[in-house]
Every structure is written in C-alpha cells, then in structure tokens.
mmCIF file of C-alpha atoms (C1' of nucleotides) in Angstrom:
data_model
loop_
_atom_site.group_PDB
_atom_site.id
_atom_site.type_symbol
_atom_site.label_atom_id
_atom_site.label_comp_id
_atom_site.label_asym_id
_atom_site.label_seq_id
_atom_site.Cartn_x
_atom_site.Cartn_y
_atom_site.Cartn_z
ATOM 1 C CA MET A 1 100.669 106.838 92.687
ATOM 2 C CA ALA A 2 98.046 104.857 90.640
ATOM 3 C CA SER A 3 95.557 103.410 92.640
ATOM 4 C CA ALA A 4 96.276 100.973 95.438
ATOM 5 C CA ASP A 5 98.891 99.006 93.703
ATOM 6 C CA SER A 6 98.226 95.843 95.669
ATOM 7 C CA GLY A 7 99.900 93.609 93.422
ATOM 8 C CA PRO A 8 103.899 93.730 93.817
ATOM 9 C CA GLU A 9 104.431 91.387 90.932
ATOM 10 C CA PRO A 10 104.061 92.713 87.481
ATOM 11 C CA PRO A 11 101.409 91.009 85.435
ATOM 12 C CA HIS A 12 104.104 89.575 83.041
ATOM 13 C CA ALA A 13 106.689 86.951 84.467
ATOM 14 C CA TRP A 14 109.929 88.115 82.588
ATOM 15 C CA GLN A 15 112.747 86.171 82.629
ATOM 16 C CA VAL A 16 114.874 88.652 84.317
ATOM 17 C CA GLN A 17 113.652 89.824 87.748
ATOM 18 C CA LEU A 18 112.594 93.753 86.959
ATOM 19 C CA GLY A 19 111.718 94.504 90.719
ATOM 20 C CA PRO A 20 115.141 94.999 92.119
ATOM 21 C CA LEU A 21 116.313 96.685 88.838
ATOM 22 C CA GLY A 22 113.515 99.104 88.988
ATOM 23 C CA ALA A 23 113.842 99.924 92.575
ATOM 24 C CA PHE A 24 117.835 100.312 92.554
ATOM 25 C CA ILE A 25 117.326 102.811 89.720
ATOM 26 C CA ARG A 26 114.837 104.395 91.426
ATOM 27 C CA ALA A 27 116.762 104.795 94.578
ATOM 28 C CA GLN A 28 119.925 105.830 92.638
ATOM 29 C CA ARG A 29 117.925 108.526 91.105
ATOM 30 C CA GLN A 30 116.673 109.839 94.386
ATOM 31 C CA LEU A 31 120.278 109.728 95.792
ATOM 32 C CA ALA A 32 121.294 111.962 92.886
ATOM 33 C CA ASP A 33 118.403 114.168 93.768
ATOM 34 C CA LEU A 34 117.036 114.048 90.168
ATOM 35 C CA SER A 35 113.284 113.928 89.215
ATOM 36 C CA LEU A 36 112.191 111.658 86.527
ATOM 37 C CA ARG A 37 112.210 114.651 83.997
ATOM 38 C CA GLU A 38 115.581 115.621 84.932
ATOM 39 C CA MET A 39 116.947 112.205 84.533
ATOM 40 C CA ALA A 40 114.873 111.995 81.292
ATOM 41 C CA ALA A 41 116.689 114.814 80.078
ATOM 42 C CA LEU A 42 120.278 113.435 80.839
ATOM 43 C CA THR A 43 119.192 110.114 79.284
ATOM 44 C CA LYS A 44 117.254 111.569 76.533
ATOM 45 C CA ILE A 45 114.652 108.887 77.246
ATOM 46 C CA SER A 46 110.990 109.936 77.999
ATOM 47 C CA ASN A 47 110.091 110.432 81.902
ATOM 48 C CA ALA A 48 106.987 108.148 81.115
ATOM 49 C CA TYR A 49 109.101 105.170 80.055
ATOM 50 C CA LEU A 50 111.621 105.750 83.247
ATOM 51 C CA SER A 51 108.607 105.664 85.490
ATOM 52 C CA GLN A 52 107.461 102.514 84.124
ATOM 53 C CA VAL A 53 111.050 100.966 84.060
ATOM 54 C CA GLU A 54 111.223 101.949 87.737
ATOM 55 C CA ARG A 55 108.180 100.233 88.593
ATOM 56 C CA GLY A 56 109.218 97.240 86.981
ATOM 57 C CA LEU A 57 106.782 97.234 84.292
ATOM 58 C CA HIS A 58 109.040 97.076 81.004
ATOM 59 C CA GLN A 59 112.390 95.598 80.866
ATOM 60 C CA PRO A 60 114.768 98.493 79.223
ATOM 61 C CA SER A 61 116.929 97.779 76.321
ATOM 62 C CA LEU A 62 120.615 97.943 76.434
ATOM 63 C CA THR A 63 120.844 101.545 75.109
ATOM 64 C CA VAL A 64 118.555 102.896 77.842
ATOM 65 C CA LEU A 65 120.342 100.949 80.446
ATOM 66 C CA ARG A 66 123.581 102.368 79.271
ATOM 67 C CA ALA A 67 121.988 105.874 79.405
ATOM 68 C CA ILE A 68 120.752 105.388 82.764
ATOM 69 C CA ALA A 69 123.899 104.322 84.316
ATOM 70 C CA ASN A 70 125.453 107.063 82.762
ATOM 71 C CA ALA A 71 123.114 109.545 84.153
ATOM 72 C CA LEU A 72 123.509 108.195 87.509
ATOM 73 C CA GLY A 73 127.175 107.779 87.499
ATOM 74 C CA LEU A 74 127.082 104.228 87.576
ATOM 75 C CA THR A 75 128.937 101.351 85.610
ATOM 76 C CA THR A 76 126.715 99.688 83.015
ATOM 77 C CA GLU A 77 127.574 96.182 84.866
ATOM 78 C CA GLN A 78 126.233 97.469 87.955
ATOM 79 C CA LEU A 79 123.090 98.181 86.566
ATOM 80 C CA LEU A 80 123.274 94.888 84.696
ATOM 81 C CA ALA A 81 123.939 92.991 87.850
ATOM 82 C CA LYS A 82 120.650 94.405 89.172
ATOM 83 C CA ALA A 83 118.774 93.303 86.256
ATOM 84 C CA GLY A 84 119.763 89.842 86.954
ATOM 85 C CA TRP A 85 122.687 89.495 84.669
ATOM 86 C CA THR A 86 125.153 88.090 87.283
ATOM 87 C CA GLN A 87 125.690 85.184 85.029
ATOM 88 C CA ALA A 88 127.389 83.472 87.682
ATOM 89 C CA GLY A 89 129.848 81.185 86.100
ATOM 90 C CA PRO A 90 130.951 77.503 86.696
ATOM 91 C CA ALA A 91 131.753 78.559 90.208
ATOM 92 C CA ALA A 92 130.152 81.596 91.913
ATOM 93 C CA ALA A 93 127.564 81.932 94.539
ATOM 94 C CA PRO A 94 124.300 83.814 93.349
ATOM 95 C CA ILE A 95 123.448 86.298 96.050
ATOM 96 C CA ASP A 96 124.389 84.719 99.225
ATOM 97 C CA VAL A 97 127.069 86.458 101.369
ATOM 98 C CA PRO A 98 125.667 88.873 103.577
ATOM 99 C CA THR A 99 128.299 88.786 106.346
ATOM 100 C CA ASP A 100 125.939 88.444 109.078
ATOM 101 C CA SER A 101 127.959 90.712 111.034
ATOM 102 C CA ALA A 102 126.210 93.781 112.237
ATOM 103 C CA ALA A 103 123.430 93.103 109.601
ATOM 104 C CA SER A 104 120.588 94.483 111.408
ATOM 105 C CA THR A 105 119.001 96.367 108.888
ATOM 106 C CA GLU A 106 119.396 93.252 106.658
ATOM 107 C CA GLU A 107 117.629 91.326 109.510
ATOM 108 C CA ALA A 108 114.808 93.949 109.988
ATOM 109 C CA ILE A 109 114.018 93.543 106.127
ATOM 110 C CA ARG A 110 114.269 90.078 106.076
ATOM 111 C CA THR A 111 111.616 89.756 108.801
ATOM 112 C CA ASP A 112 109.437 92.546 107.885
ATOM 113 C CA PRO A 113 105.953 91.262 107.563
ATOM 114 C CA ARG A 114 104.598 93.840 105.482
ATOM 115 C CA LEU A 115 107.055 93.149 102.658
ATOM 116 C CA THR A 116 106.209 90.589 100.040
ATOM 117 C CA GLU A 117 109.089 88.229 99.013
ATOM 118 C CA ALA A 118 109.580 90.143 95.824
ATOM 119 C CA GLN A 119 109.671 93.427 97.559
ATOM 120 C CA ARG A 120 112.052 91.954 100.503
ATOM 121 C CA GLU A 121 114.234 90.914 97.487
ATOM 122 C CA ALA A 122 114.280 94.343 95.922
ATOM 123 C CA LEU A 123 114.861 96.229 98.912
ATOM 124 C CA LEU A 124 117.888 93.935 100.341
ATOM 125 C CA GLY A 125 119.291 94.652 96.661
ATOM 126 C CA VAL A 126 118.916 98.373 96.823
ATOM 127 C CA TYR A 127 120.543 98.109 100.419
ATOM 128 C CA ARG A 128 123.294 95.969 99.307
ATOM 129 C CA SER A 129 124.477 97.900 96.712
ATOM 130 C CA PHE A 130 124.492 100.974 99.280
ATOM 131 C CA ILE A 131 126.802 99.066 101.416
ATOM 132 C CA GLU A 132 128.454 96.995 98.856
ATOM 133 C CA GLY A 133 132.144 96.500 99.226
ATOM 134 C CA LYS A 134 132.627 97.185 102.905
ATOM 135 C CA THR A 135 131.726 94.161 104.386
ATOM 136 C CA GLY A 136 133.518 94.114 107.883
ATOM 137 C CA MET B 1 128.997 82.333 53.997
ATOM 138 C CA ALA B 2 127.243 83.329 51.094
ATOM 139 C CA SER B 3 128.430 87.034 50.826
ATOM 140 C CA ALA B 4 131.930 88.010 51.747
ATOM 141 C CA ASP B 5 130.579 91.061 53.518
ATOM 142 C CA SER B 6 132.154 93.847 51.655
ATOM 143 C CA GLY B 7 129.937 96.375 52.838
ATOM 144 C CA PRO B 8 131.107 97.181 56.399
ATOM 145 C CA GLU B 9 128.377 99.611 57.433
ATOM 146 C CA PRO B 10 125.257 98.629 58.194
ATOM 147 C CA PRO B 11 122.406 100.742 56.598
ATOM 148 C CA HIS B 12 121.290 102.014 59.884
ATOM 149 C CA ALA B 13 123.531 103.971 61.868
ATOM 150 C CA TRP B 14 122.690 102.759 65.554
ATOM 151 C CA GLN B 15 123.770 104.458 68.631
ATOM 152 C CA VAL B 16 126.223 101.594 69.402
ATOM 153 C CA GLN B 17 128.405 99.665 67.374
ATOM 154 C CA LEU B 18 126.545 96.418 66.318
ATOM 155 C CA GLY B 19 129.265 95.534 63.702
ATOM 156 C CA PRO B 20 131.832 94.341 66.107
ATOM 157 C CA LEU B 21 129.149 92.420 68.244
ATOM 158 C CA GLY B 22 127.730 90.834 65.385
ATOM 159 C CA ALA B 23 131.114 89.716 63.937
ATOM 160 C CA PHE B 24 132.198 88.354 67.507
ATOM 161 C CA ILE B 25 129.196 86.309 67.806
ATOM 162 C CA ARG B 26 129.461 84.898 64.434
ATOM 163 C CA ALA B 27 132.972 84.215 64.966
ATOM 164 C CA GLN B 28 132.291 82.448 68.347
ATOM 165 C CA ARG B 29 129.424 80.203 66.889
ATOM 166 C CA GLN B 30 131.912 79.028 64.132
ATOM 167 C CA LEU B 31 134.523 78.409 66.361
ATOM 168 C CA ALA B 32 132.096 76.121 68.509
ATOM 169 C CA ASP B 33 131.002 74.609 65.235
ATOM 170 C CA LEU B 34 127.369 75.660 65.301
ATOM 171 C CA SER B 35 125.243 76.343 62.497
ATOM 172 C CA LEU B 36 122.651 79.155 62.745
ATOM 173 C CA ARG B 37 119.892 76.595 63.407
ATOM 174 C CA GLU B 38 122.068 74.840 66.263
ATOM 175 C CA MET B 39 122.191 77.957 67.597
ATOM 176 C CA ALA B 40 118.766 78.911 67.380
ATOM 177 C CA ALA B 41 117.553 75.740 69.119
ATOM 178 C CA LEU B 42 120.174 76.391 71.979
ATOM 179 C CA THR B 43 119.072 79.813 72.412
ATOM 180 C CA LYS B 44 115.484 79.339 71.835
ATOM 181 C CA ILE B 45 115.836 82.162 69.118
ATOM 182 C CA SER B 46 114.764 81.940 65.627
ATOM 183 C CA ASN B 47 117.706 81.369 63.215
ATOM 184 C CA ALA B 48 116.478 84.105 60.854
ATOM 185 C CA TYR B 49 116.867 86.708 63.793
ATOM 186 C CA LEU B 50 120.532 85.379 65.059
ATOM 187 C CA SER B 51 121.524 86.061 61.210
ATOM 188 C CA GLN B 52 120.332 89.458 61.251
ATOM 189 C CA VAL B 53 121.916 90.141 64.853
ATOM 190 C CA GLU B 54 125.202 88.524 63.596
ATOM 191 C CA ARG B 55 124.997 90.905 60.340
ATOM 192 C CA GLY B 56 124.615 93.889 62.648
ATOM 193 C CA LEU B 57 120.859 94.610 61.592
ATOM 194 C CA HIS B 58 119.489 94.625 64.600
ATOM 195 C CA GLN B 59 120.165 95.370 68.207
ATOM 196 C CA PRO B 60 119.645 92.206 70.341
ATOM 197 C CA SER B 61 117.717 92.645 73.576
ATOM 198 C CA LEU B 62 119.094 91.690 76.895
ATOM 199 C CA THR B 63 117.227 88.207 76.861
ATOM 200 C CA VAL B 64 118.553 87.360 73.426
ATOM 201 C CA LEU B 65 122.105 88.798 74.346
ATOM 202 C CA ARG B 66 122.141 86.333 77.265
ATOM 203 C CA ALA B 67 120.790 83.548 75.693
ATOM 204 C CA ILE B 68 123.815 83.749 73.040
ATOM 205 C CA ALA B 69 126.217 84.012 75.520
ATOM 206 C CA ASN B 70 124.935 81.164 77.528
ATOM 207 C CA ALA B 71 124.578 79.097 74.360
ATOM 208 C CA LEU B 72 128.403 80.060 73.488
ATOM 209 C CA GLY B 73 129.898 79.467 76.907
ATOM 210 C CA LEU B 74 130.484 83.154 77.243
ATOM 211 C CA THR B 75 130.057 85.285 80.011
ATOM 212 C CA THR B 76 127.632 88.457 79.088
ATOM 213 C CA GLU B 77 130.452 90.661 79.908
ATOM 214 C CA GLN B 78 132.627 89.423 77.283
ATOM 215 C CA LEU B 79 129.629 90.188 74.777
ATOM 216 C CA LEU B 80 129.168 93.322 76.386
ATOM 217 C CA ALA B 81 132.854 94.388 75.818
ATOM 218 C CA LYS B 82 132.443 93.366 72.323
ATOM 219 C CA ALA B 83 129.839 95.548 71.776
ATOM 220 C CA GLY B 84 131.531 98.467 73.390
ATOM 221 C CA TRP B 85 129.243 98.709 76.392
ATOM 222 C CA THR B 86 131.580 98.419 79.014
ATOM 223 C CA GLN B 87 132.683 101.538 80.634
ATOM 224 C CA ALA B 88 134.964 101.906 83.466
ATOM 225 C CA GLY B 89 134.108 104.240 86.233
ATOM 226 C CA PRO B 90 133.895 103.267 90.155
ATOM 227 C CA ALA B 91 131.059 104.578 91.810
ATOM 228 C CA ALA B 92 131.641 103.554 95.506
ATOM 229 C CA ALA B 93 131.569 106.087 98.499
ATOM 230 C CA PRO B 94 133.372 104.566 101.284
ATOM 231 C CA ILE B 95 131.639 105.155 104.824
ATOM 232 C CA ASP B 96 132.726 103.499 108.108
ATOM 233 C CA VAL B 97 130.807 103.889 111.283
ATOM 234 C CA PRO B 98 129.886 101.701 114.293
ATOM 235 C CA THR B 99 126.806 99.721 114.660
ATOM 236 C CA ASP B 100 124.031 99.772 116.192
ATOM 237 C CA SER B 101 120.677 97.788 116.443
ATOM 238 C CA ALA B 102 117.002 98.765 115.885
ATOM 239 C CA ALA B 103 113.560 97.303 115.917
ATOM 240 C CA SER B 104 111.185 98.048 113.036
ATOM 241 C CA THR B 105 112.728 98.065 109.454
ATOM 242 C CA GLU B 106 112.353 101.901 109.202
ATOM 243 C CA GLU B 107 113.984 102.356 112.624
ATOM 244 C CA ALA B 108 116.703 100.006 111.518
ATOM 245 C CA ILE B 109 117.213 102.168 108.072
ATOM 246 C CA ARG B 110 117.307 105.253 110.140
ATOM 247 C CA THR B 111 120.089 104.107 112.380
ATOM 248 C CA ASP B 112 121.910 102.300 110.059
ATOM 249 C CA PRO B 113 125.438 103.633 110.223
ATOM 250 C CA ARG B 114 126.341 102.451 106.867
ATOM 251 C CA LEU B 115 124.165 104.514 105.354
ATOM 252 C CA THR B 116 124.762 107.981 104.139
ATOM 253 C CA GLU B 117 122.033 110.390 104.727
ATOM 254 C CA ALA B 118 121.098 110.238 101.323
ATOM 255 C CA GLN B 119 121.102 106.705 100.966
ATOM 256 C CA ARG B 120 119.219 106.644 104.123
ATOM 257 C CA GLU B 121 116.460 108.723 102.691
ATOM 258 C CA ALA B 122 116.369 107.087 99.351
ATOM 259 C CA LEU B 123 116.043 103.673 101.041
ATOM 260 C CA LEU B 124 113.228 104.805 103.209
ATOM 261 C CA GLY B 125 111.698 106.015 100.218
ATOM 262 C CA VAL B 126 111.667 102.690 98.342
ATOM 263 C CA TYR B 127 110.532 101.167 101.698
ATOM 264 C CA ARG B 128 107.428 103.391 102.141
ATOM 265 C CA SER B 129 106.559 103.117 98.679
ATOM 266 C CA PHE B 130 106.449 99.063 99.277
ATOM 267 C CA ILE B 131 104.108 99.414 102.185
ATOM 268 C CA GLU B 132 102.424 102.519 101.157
ATOM 269 C CA GLY B 133 98.662 102.544 102.116
ATOM 270 C CA LYS B 134 99.223 100.359 104.840
ATOM 271 C CA THR B 135 99.570 101.573 108.625
ATOM 272 C CA GLY B 136 102.544 102.585 109.992
ATOM 273 C "C1'" DC C 1 119.155 64.643 36.696
ATOM 274 C "C1'" DA C 2 115.747 64.372 40.828
ATOM 275 C "C1'" DG C 3 115.618 64.680 45.666
ATOM 276 C "C1'" DA C 4 117.258 64.903 50.403
ATOM 277 C "C1'" DT C 5 119.629 67.813 53.683
ATOM 278 C "C1'" DG C 6 122.077 71.574 55.527
ATOM 279 C "C1'" DT C 7 123.129 76.352 55.030
ATOM 280 C "C1'" DG C 8 122.487 81.734 55.211
ATOM 281 C "C1'" DA C 9 118.894 85.231 53.530
ATOM 282 C "C1'" DT C 10 114.467 87.446 53.138
ATOM 283 C "C1'" DA C 11 109.049 88.473 53.874
ATOM 284 C "C1'" DA C 12 105.299 89.236 56.428
ATOM 285 C "C1'" DG C 13 103.257 88.714 60.935
ATOM 286 C "C1'" DT C 14 103.314 89.364 66.258
ATOM 287 C "C1'" DA C 15 105.033 91.102 70.520
ATOM 288 C "C1'" DT C 16 107.177 94.477 73.003
ATOM 289 C "C1'" DG C 17 109.990 98.807 73.850
ATOM 290 C "C1'" DT C 18 109.618 103.894 73.444
ATOM 291 C "C1'" DC C 19 107.585 108.607 73.146
ATOM 292 C "C1'" DA C 20 104.204 112.527 73.231
ATOM 293 C "C1'" DA C 21 100.820 114.428 75.264
ATOM 294 C "C1'" DA C 22 97.478 114.078 78.866
ATOM 295 C "C1'" DC C 23 96.104 113.148 83.434
ATOM 296 C "C1'" DA C 24 95.748 113.856 88.936
ATOM 297 C "C1'" DG C 25 97.903 115.123 93.044
ATOM 298 C "C1'" DC C 26 100.739 118.869 95.757
ATOM 299 C "C1'" DG C 27 102.622 123.331 97.396
ATOM 300 C "C1'" DG C 28 103.306 128.124 96.426
ATOM 301 C "C1'" DG C 29 101.809 133.208 94.722
ATOM 302 C "C1'" DT C 30 98.892 136.782 92.309
ATOM 303 C "C1'" DA D 1 88.873 130.520 94.642
ATOM 304 C "C1'" DC D 2 92.336 130.323 90.500
ATOM 305 C "C1'" DC D 3 96.539 129.360 88.214
ATOM 306 C "C1'" DC D 4 101.157 128.179 87.826
ATOM 307 C "C1'" DG D 5 105.148 124.929 88.220
ATOM 308 C "C1'" DC D 6 106.398 120.726 89.893
ATOM 309 C "C1'" DT D 7 105.905 115.900 91.104
ATOM 310 C "C1'" DG D 8 104.837 110.836 89.276
ATOM 311 C "C1'" DT D 9 101.561 107.982 86.290
ATOM 312 C "C1'" DT D 10 98.609 106.526 82.346
ATOM 313 C "C1'" DT D 11 96.995 106.356 77.677
ATOM 314 C "C1'" DG D 12 97.071 105.844 72.665
ATOM 315 C "C1'" DA D 13 100.155 105.360 68.751
ATOM 316 C "C1'" DC D 14 104.380 104.470 66.885
ATOM 317 C "C1'" DA D 15 109.089 102.052 66.042
ATOM 318 C "C1'" DT D 16 111.740 98.478 66.538
ATOM 319 C "C1'" DA D 17 112.553 93.598 68.444
ATOM 320 C "C1'" DC D 18 111.548 89.384 67.472
ATOM 321 C "C1'" DT D 19 108.770 85.123 65.336
ATOM 322 C "C1'" DT D 20 107.202 81.848 61.926
ATOM 323 C "C1'" DA D 21 107.433 80.503 57.263
ATOM 324 C "C1'" DT D 22 109.610 80.399 53.093
ATOM 325 C "C1'" DC D 23 113.438 81.263 49.561
ATOM 326 C "C1'" DA D 24 117.740 80.364 47.193
ATOM 327 C "C1'" DC D 25 122.282 78.368 46.919
ATOM 328 C "C1'" DA D 26 125.026 74.911 48.219
ATOM 329 C "C1'" DT D 27 126.418 69.590 48.785
ATOM 330 C "C1'" DC D 28 125.509 64.855 48.971
ATOM 331 C "C1'" DT D 29 122.565 60.831 47.617
ATOM 332 C "C1'" DG D 30 121.065 57.402 43.803
#
DNA sequence: CAGATGTGATAAGTATGTCAAACAGCGGGT
DNA sequence: ACCCGCTGTTTGACATACTTATCACATCTG
C-alpha cells in the first residue's frame, strides 16, 4: 500500500476518467478470485502495469484493455464504458438513471462523508456494474 | 493519394489488424470531404500521425481513436468494430432478492440483497481501499 | 516559368505506455 | 529467529505512441 495515499486524484488530469475504470477492473479481478500475477499470466501483461492501471495511474492501451476484458470474461465494450467511452450520441443520458427504487446502497455511498467525489463516482460505478440490468 | 497502396501488409505485424481500421478511417474522412489537415484541426492530432494511422503504421490510443470518431461523426463502437475489437459475450449473473436498508456504507453493502457474496466482498474491498487508514 | 496553396509522406524529437526486477508486508513451516 | 511463497507496489530502462517541423508532389495563379 504505498505510503498513506492521501491524494485520490492522480497527479495528471487525463482526458478520460481512470479512477472508475481502475476500480472496476480491480473489483472484477477480485470477483474472479485472481491475484495480479495470475491475471498478468492470463493477459500476458506485467503485474506491475496492471497494478498501475487498477490504481488509475495509467491509461491502458486498447490491446491491454482487450486482454483484460478477455481474462475477466467481460466484453471490451463494458470496459470501454468504464473508461469513460460511453460516447452518448445525440440523445442519451450520461449516467443518471439510478432507478431510485430500493437504492439504499447507492444512497449510502452518495452520502458517505469519508469518500471523495472521485471515489464516490468510482464506487458507484462498480456497484452499478454489479447490479446492472436488473432495475426493478 | 500518392501511392495506390499495393502493399497490403504493414511492415510490422500487430496483435490486431490495423489495416481495416486505417482504411475505414481514411474512407470515412474522404466521405466527409476532409483533408488530413482539416481532420487534424478537428481532432487536435497532427496530420502526420493521422496519416500513419490511416496507413496502418501505428495503433492509435484511446484518446486518439475517440477524437477521430468524434471528428468523423461516428461512434467509437463503429471504429472498434472496424478494428476487429468488438467481441460478443454476455457476462451477467442475474440475482434477485428482496430489499432492506442500512445505515453506514459498509452495512449497506453487506446487506444489499442485489449483490452476490463475491460481489459483496469485492465491493467492500474497493470501499475499504478508499477509506483505508481512516477510522472505521 | 516563378510563386502560392493544398495534398500526403518523412525525420527527429518528446511524451507516455509497458516491462523486468527489486522492494516491503504478511502468513506459514523447517 | 530465519526462510519460503504469496500479496501488491515501486523503480529504472526501454518500446511505442504522438508532436513539431519539414519535404516532395501536385494544381492553380499571374
């Protein structure tokens, strides 16, 4: 764990949000019960770089993203969506369809004072990805 | 058009097919009646690099690909499809249970009926990593 | 024929992604 | 205690994406 990572935001401001992407990848990897090195073996990508990607320190290339999606049994599109690629066309809501029915966890995350704004977004993104599709 | 590209294969063999992607981009650009420099102005990407991408000499990054899609009025998915990176494969596990409520975020996650056990652990892991070091 | 202006292609340089190796922390065995 | 194997993280070096500047070939202008 590095030394007291007090800065939730990466030093650089990317054009895409890396936080949610990294958190999502990490969550999915843990869901699959994989260590960084195991996933590295699956993806042919170094564990070091995977770690950096999960922590939002780097923007993975398409090749890497695809390998990760493959290893985790996800589609590339799912990862791209997390990478902020949801290019809402002429008419599409960005990310605002929480379906406030029985959204106690979402509410808890939203109002959690311990989380920074970026963390809140990331956590919500992961949570929504888990329960996505079954709204109501 | 300078050289009627008689050599179909780029000197390098990439992990993904760049030929189709570059050809598609070039075709779309010409359809939009844009020169390389005009497209460079739209995308904020150098015309030189755009030329290389169109000829399949380089693998464009996420940022570049998105800018290109934007400039051409395409969706990123269309570009990805041309790049041969769209893989089908659903990855969803349906779970349904009644609802409950909770106070703290951890408690909310723990009692969230929508989450599987593995998802719960993963989400808690992410959450704890965010607030790690702080009192719980 | 010179000189604009527009095109695609190339060269050299900078920025950034990626890796191999070494690091610190943790639990278990001999 | 030490050593082993595991976890995630960091460092330093390299490969690649990307930029800036320039070149060569066209087409138009006078």
